[in-house]
PDB file of C-alpha atoms in Angstrom:
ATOM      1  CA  UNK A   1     -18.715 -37.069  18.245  1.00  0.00           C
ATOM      2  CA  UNK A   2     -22.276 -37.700  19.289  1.00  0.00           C
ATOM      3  CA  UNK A   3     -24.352 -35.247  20.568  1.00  0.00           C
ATOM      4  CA  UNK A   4     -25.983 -35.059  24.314  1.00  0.00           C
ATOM      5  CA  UNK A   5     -29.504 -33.930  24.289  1.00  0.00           C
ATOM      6  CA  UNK A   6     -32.331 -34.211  27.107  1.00  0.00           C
ATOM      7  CA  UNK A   7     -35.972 -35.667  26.812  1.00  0.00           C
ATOM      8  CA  UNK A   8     -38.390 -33.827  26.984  1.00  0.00           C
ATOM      9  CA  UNK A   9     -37.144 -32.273  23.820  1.00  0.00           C
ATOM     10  CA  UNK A  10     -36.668 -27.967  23.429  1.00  0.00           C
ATOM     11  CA  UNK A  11     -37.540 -26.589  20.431  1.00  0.00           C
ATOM     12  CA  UNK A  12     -34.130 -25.281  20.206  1.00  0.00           C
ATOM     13  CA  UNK A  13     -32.625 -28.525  20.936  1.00  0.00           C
ATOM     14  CA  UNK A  14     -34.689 -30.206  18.517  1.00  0.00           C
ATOM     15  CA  UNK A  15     -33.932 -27.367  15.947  1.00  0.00           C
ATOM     16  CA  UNK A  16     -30.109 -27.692  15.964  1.00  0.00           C
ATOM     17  CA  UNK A  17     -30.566 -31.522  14.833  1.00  0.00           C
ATOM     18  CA  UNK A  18     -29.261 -32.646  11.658  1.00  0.00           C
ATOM     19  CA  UNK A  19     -30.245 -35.630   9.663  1.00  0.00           C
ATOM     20  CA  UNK A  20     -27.612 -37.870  10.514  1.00  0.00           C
ATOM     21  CA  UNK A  21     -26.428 -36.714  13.525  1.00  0.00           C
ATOM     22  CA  UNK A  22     -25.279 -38.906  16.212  1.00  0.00           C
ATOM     23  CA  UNK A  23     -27.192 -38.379  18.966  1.00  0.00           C
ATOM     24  CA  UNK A  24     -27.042 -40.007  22.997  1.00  0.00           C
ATOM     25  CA  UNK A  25     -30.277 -39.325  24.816  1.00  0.00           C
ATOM     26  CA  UNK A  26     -30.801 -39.346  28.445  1.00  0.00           C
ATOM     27  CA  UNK A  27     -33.791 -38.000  30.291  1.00  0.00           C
ATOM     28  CA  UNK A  28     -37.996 -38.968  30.095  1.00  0.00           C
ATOM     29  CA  UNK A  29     -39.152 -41.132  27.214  1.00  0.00           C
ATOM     30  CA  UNK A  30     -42.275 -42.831  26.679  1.00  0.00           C
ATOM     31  CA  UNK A  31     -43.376 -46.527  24.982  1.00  0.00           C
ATOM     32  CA  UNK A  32     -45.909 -46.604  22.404  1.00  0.00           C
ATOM     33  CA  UNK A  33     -46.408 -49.509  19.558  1.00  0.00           C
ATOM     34  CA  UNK A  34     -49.377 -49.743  17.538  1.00  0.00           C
ATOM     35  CA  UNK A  35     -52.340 -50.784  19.843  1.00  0.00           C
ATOM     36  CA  UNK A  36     -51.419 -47.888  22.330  1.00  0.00           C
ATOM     37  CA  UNK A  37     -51.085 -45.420  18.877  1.00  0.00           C
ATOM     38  CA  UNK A  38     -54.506 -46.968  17.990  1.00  0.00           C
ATOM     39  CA  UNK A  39     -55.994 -45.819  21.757  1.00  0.00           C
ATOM     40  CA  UNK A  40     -54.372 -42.571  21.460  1.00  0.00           C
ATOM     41  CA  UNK A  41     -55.339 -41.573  18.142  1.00  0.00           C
ATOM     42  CA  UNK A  42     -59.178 -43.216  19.032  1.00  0.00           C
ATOM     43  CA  UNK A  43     -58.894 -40.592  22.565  1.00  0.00           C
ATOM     44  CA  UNK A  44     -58.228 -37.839  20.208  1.00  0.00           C
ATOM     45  CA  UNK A  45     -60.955 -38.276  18.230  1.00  0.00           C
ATOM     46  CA  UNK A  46     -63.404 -38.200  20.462  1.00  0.00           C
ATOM     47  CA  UNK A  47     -62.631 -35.111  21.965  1.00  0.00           C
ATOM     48  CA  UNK A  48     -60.750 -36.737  24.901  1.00  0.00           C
ATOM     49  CA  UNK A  49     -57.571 -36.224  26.990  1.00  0.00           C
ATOM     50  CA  UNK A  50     -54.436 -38.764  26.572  1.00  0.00           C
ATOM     51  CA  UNK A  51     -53.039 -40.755  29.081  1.00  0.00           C
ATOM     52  CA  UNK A  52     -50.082 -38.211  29.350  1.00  0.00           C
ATOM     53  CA  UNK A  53     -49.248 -34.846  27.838  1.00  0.00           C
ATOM     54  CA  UNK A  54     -47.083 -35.451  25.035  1.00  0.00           C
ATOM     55  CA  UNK A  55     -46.073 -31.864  24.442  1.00  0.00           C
ATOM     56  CA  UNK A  56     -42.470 -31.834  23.640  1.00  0.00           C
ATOM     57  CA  UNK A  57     -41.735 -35.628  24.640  1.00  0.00           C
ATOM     58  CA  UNK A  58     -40.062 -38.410  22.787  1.00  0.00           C
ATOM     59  CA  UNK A  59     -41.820 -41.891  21.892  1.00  0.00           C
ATOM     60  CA  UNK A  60     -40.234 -44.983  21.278  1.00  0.00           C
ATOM     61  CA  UNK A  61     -41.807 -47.474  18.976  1.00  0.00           C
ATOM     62  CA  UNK A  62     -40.726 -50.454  21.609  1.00  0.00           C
ATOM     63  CA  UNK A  63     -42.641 -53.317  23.386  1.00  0.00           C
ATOM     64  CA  UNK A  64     -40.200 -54.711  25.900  1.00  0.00           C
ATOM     65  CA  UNK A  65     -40.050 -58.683  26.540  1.00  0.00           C
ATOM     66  CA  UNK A  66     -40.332 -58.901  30.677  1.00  0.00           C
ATOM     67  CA  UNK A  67     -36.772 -58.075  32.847  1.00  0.00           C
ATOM     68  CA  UNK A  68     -35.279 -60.819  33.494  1.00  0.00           C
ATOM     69  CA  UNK A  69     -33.989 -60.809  37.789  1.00  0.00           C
ATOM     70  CA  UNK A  70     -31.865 -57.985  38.301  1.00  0.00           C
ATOM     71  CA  UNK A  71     -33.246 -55.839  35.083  1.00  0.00           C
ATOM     72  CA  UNK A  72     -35.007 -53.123  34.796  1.00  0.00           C
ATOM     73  CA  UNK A  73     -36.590 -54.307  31.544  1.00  0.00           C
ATOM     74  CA  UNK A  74     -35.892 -56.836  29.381  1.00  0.00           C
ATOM     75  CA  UNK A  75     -35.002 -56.546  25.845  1.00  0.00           C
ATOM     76  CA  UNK A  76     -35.945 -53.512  24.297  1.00  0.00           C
ATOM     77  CA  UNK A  77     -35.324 -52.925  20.300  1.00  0.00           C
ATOM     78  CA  UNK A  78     -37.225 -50.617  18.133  1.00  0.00           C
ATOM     79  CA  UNK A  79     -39.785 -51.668  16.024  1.00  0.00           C
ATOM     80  CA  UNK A  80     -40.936 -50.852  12.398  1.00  0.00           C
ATOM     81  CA  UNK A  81     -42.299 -46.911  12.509  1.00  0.00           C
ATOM     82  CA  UNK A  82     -44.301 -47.193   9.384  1.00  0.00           C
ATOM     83  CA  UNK A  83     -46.965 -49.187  11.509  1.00  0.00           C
ATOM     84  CA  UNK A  84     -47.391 -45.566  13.477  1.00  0.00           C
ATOM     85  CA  UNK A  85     -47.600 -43.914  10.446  1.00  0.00           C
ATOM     86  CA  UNK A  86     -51.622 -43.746  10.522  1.00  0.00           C
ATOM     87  CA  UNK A  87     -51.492 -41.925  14.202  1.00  0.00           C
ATOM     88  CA  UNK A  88     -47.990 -39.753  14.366  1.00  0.00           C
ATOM     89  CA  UNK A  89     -49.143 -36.610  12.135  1.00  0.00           C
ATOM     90  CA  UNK A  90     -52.165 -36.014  14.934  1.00  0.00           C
ATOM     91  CA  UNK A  91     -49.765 -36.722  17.890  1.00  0.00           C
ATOM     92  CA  UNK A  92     -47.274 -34.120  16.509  1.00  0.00           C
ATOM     93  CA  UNK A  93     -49.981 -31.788  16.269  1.00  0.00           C
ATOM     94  CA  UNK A  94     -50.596 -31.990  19.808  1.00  0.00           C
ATOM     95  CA  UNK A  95     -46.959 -31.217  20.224  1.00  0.00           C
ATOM     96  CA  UNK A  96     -45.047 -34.831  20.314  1.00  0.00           C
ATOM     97  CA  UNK A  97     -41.513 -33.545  19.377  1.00  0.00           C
ATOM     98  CA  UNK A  98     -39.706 -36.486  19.124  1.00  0.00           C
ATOM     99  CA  UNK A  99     -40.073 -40.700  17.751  1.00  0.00           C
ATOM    100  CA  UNK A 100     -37.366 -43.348  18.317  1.00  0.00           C
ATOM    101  CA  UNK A 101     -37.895 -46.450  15.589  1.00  0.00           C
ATOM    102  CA  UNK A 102     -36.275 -47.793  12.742  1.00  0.00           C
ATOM    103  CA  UNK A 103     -36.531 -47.463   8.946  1.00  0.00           C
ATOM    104  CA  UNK A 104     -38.730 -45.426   6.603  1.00  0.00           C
ATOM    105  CA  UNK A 105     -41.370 -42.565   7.396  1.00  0.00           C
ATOM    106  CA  UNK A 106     -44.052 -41.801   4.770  1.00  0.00           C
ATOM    107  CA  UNK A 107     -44.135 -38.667   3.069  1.00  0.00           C
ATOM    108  CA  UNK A 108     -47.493 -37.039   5.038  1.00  0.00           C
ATOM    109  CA  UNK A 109     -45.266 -38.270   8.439  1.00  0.00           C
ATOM    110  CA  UNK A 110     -42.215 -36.592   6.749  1.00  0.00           C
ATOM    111  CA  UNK A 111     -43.866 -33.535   6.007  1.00  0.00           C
ATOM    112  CA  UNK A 112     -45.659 -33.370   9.613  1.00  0.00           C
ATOM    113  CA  UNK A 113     -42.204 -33.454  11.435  1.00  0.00           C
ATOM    114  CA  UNK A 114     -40.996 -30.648   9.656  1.00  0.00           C
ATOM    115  CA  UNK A 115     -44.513 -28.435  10.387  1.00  0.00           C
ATOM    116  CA  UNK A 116     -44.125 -29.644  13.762  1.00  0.00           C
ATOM    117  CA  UNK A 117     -40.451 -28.698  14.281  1.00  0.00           C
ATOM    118  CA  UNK A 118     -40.163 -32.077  15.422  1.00  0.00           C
ATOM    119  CA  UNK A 119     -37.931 -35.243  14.802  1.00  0.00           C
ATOM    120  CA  UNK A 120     -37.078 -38.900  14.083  1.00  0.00           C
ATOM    121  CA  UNK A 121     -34.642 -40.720  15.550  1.00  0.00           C
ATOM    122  CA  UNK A 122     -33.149 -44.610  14.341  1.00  0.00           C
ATOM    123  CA  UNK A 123     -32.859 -47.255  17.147  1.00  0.00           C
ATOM    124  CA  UNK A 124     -30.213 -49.565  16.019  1.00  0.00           C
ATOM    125  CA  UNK A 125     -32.041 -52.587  15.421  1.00  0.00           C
ATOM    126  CA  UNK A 126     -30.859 -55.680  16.640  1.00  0.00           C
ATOM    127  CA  UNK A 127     -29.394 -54.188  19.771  1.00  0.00           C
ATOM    128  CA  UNK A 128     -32.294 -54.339  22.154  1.00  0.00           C
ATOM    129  CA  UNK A 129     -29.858 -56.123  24.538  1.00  0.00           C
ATOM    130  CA  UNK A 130     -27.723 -52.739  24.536  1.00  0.00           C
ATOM    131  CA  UNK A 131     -30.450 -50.469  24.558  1.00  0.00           C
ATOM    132  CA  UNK A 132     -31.659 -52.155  27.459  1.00  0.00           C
ATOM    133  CA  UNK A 133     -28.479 -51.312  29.838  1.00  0.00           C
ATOM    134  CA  UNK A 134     -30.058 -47.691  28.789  1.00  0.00           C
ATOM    135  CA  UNK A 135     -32.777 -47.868  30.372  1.00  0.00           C
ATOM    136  CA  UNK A 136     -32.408 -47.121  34.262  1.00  0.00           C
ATOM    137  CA  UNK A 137     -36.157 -46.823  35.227  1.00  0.00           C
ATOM    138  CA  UNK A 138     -39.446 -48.172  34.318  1.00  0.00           C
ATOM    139  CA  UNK A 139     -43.167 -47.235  35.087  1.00  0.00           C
ATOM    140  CA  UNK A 140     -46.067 -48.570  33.429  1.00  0.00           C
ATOM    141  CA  UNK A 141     -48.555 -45.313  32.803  1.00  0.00           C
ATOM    142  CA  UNK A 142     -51.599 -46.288  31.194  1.00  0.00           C
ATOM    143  CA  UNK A 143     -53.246 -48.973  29.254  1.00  0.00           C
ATOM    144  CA  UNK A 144     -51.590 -52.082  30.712  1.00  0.00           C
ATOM    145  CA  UNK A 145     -54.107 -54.476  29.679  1.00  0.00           C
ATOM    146  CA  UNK A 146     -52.051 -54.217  26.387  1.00  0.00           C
ATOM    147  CA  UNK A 147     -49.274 -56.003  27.999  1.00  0.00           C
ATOM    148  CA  UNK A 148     -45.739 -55.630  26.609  1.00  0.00           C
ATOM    149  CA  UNK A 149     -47.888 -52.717  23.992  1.00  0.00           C
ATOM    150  CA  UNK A 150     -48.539 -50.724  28.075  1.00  0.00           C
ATOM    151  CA  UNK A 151     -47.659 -47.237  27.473  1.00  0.00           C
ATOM    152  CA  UNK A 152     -44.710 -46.577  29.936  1.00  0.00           C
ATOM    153  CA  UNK A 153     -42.302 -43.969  31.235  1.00  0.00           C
ATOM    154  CA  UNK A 154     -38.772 -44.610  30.938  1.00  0.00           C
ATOM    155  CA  UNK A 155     -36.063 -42.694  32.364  1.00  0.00           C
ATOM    156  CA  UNK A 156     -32.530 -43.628  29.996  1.00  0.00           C
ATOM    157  CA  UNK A 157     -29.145 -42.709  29.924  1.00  0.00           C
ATOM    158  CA  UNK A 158     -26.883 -42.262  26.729  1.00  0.00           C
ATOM    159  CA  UNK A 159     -29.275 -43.851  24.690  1.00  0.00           C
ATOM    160  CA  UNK A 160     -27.785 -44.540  21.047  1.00  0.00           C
ATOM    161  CA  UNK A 161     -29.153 -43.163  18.635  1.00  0.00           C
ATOM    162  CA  UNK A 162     -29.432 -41.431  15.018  1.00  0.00           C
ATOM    163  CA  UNK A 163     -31.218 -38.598  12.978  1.00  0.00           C
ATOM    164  CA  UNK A 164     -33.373 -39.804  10.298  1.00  0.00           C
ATOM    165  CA  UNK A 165     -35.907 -37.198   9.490  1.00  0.00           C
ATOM    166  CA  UNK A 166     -34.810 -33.411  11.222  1.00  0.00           C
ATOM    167  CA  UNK A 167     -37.321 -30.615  11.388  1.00  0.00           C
ATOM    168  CA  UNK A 168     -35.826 -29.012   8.437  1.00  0.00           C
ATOM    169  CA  UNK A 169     -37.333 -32.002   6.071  1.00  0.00           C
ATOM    170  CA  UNK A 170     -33.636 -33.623   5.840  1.00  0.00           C
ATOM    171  CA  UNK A 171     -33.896 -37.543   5.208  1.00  0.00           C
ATOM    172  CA  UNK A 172     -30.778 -39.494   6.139  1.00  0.00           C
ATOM    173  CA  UNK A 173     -32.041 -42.266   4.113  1.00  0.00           C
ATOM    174  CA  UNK A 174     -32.307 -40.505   0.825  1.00  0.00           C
ATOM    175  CA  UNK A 175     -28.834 -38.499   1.992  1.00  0.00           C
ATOM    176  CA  UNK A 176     -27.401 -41.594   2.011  1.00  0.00           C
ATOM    177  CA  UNK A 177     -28.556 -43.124  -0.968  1.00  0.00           C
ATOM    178  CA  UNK A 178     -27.964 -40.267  -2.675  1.00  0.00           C
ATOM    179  CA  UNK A 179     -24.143 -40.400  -1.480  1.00  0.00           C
ATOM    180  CA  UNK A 180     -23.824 -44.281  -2.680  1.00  0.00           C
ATOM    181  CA  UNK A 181     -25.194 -43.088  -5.795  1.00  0.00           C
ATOM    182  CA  UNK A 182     -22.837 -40.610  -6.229  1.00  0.00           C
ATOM    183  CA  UNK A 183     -20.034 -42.630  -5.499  1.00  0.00           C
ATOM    184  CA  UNK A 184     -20.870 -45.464  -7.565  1.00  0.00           C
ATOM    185  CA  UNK A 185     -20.748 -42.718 -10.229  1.00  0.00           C
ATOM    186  CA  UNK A 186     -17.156 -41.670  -9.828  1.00  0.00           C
TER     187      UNK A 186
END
């Protein structure tokens, strides 16, 4: 039975999540890929503000193709997370709780999540068509001389998704694996 949660994330919410938990988010989310990442990470550097405050929200890794008449966006599937990898350890820091993407984290990102009390969710890819009908509202926020790579607010409903990495340092991935393993064993 998946789980109902809100953006912008609690700690307690975000606390009770299990790697692999199924998960159907509704609420605030923001859209950040690697240019906007890159801008972010550059802002923080020099000493100045972001675009938004990112304490306790949720970023997905998503550049959205244009709506088509009668959308609110177009297609909207996660892309690869690794390519934030660089920038997501200083965002947490500054109190990002949550990242929608799909596949692997590295270790330092890994280990920041669980520091941060923080998490990582798993878009399914290859269903940006049904991600899309979660997506009720659109605003672009900052940066939208990047194009489809604009930061922008969304508002969603029952968004689909999964726990990868929980702020306890569980992996689904390697829980998974491990599991195969273990059954190819027996």
């Amino acid at each position: 039975m998946p789980i109902h949660i809100t953006a912008p994330l609690t700690a307690e919410t975000v606390e009770n999540l299990k790697a692999g938990d199924a998960v159907l988010l509704s609420g605030t989310i923001y859209t950040a890929r690697d240019a906007a990442h890159k801008r972010m990470y550059e802002a923080c550097l020099a000493g100045e503000a972001l675009p938004f405050d990112i304490t306790n929200q949720v970023i997905y890794y998503v550049g959205p193709t244009p709506a088509k008449d009668n959308q609110v966006i177009g297609s909207a599937g996660p892309t690869t997370s690794e390519r934030m990898d660089k920038y997501t350890p200083t965002l947490l820091d500054l109190g990002l709780k949550g990242m929608i993407g799909k596949g692997y984290r590295s270790d330092e990102v890994k280990s920041s999540i669980k520091r941060n009390k923080a998490v990582y969710f798993a878009a399914i890819g290859g269903s940006a068509a049904l991600i899309a009908q979660c997506i009720k509202r659109v605003e672009v926020v900052t940066y939208e001389d990047l194009g489809t790579e604009a930061i922008r607010k969304l508002e969603v409903e029952n968004m689909p998704l999964i726990v990868i990495n929980d702020a306890n340092g569980q992996d689904f991935y390697e829980i998974g694996v491990a599991a195969f393993r273990e059954a190819e064993e027996t």
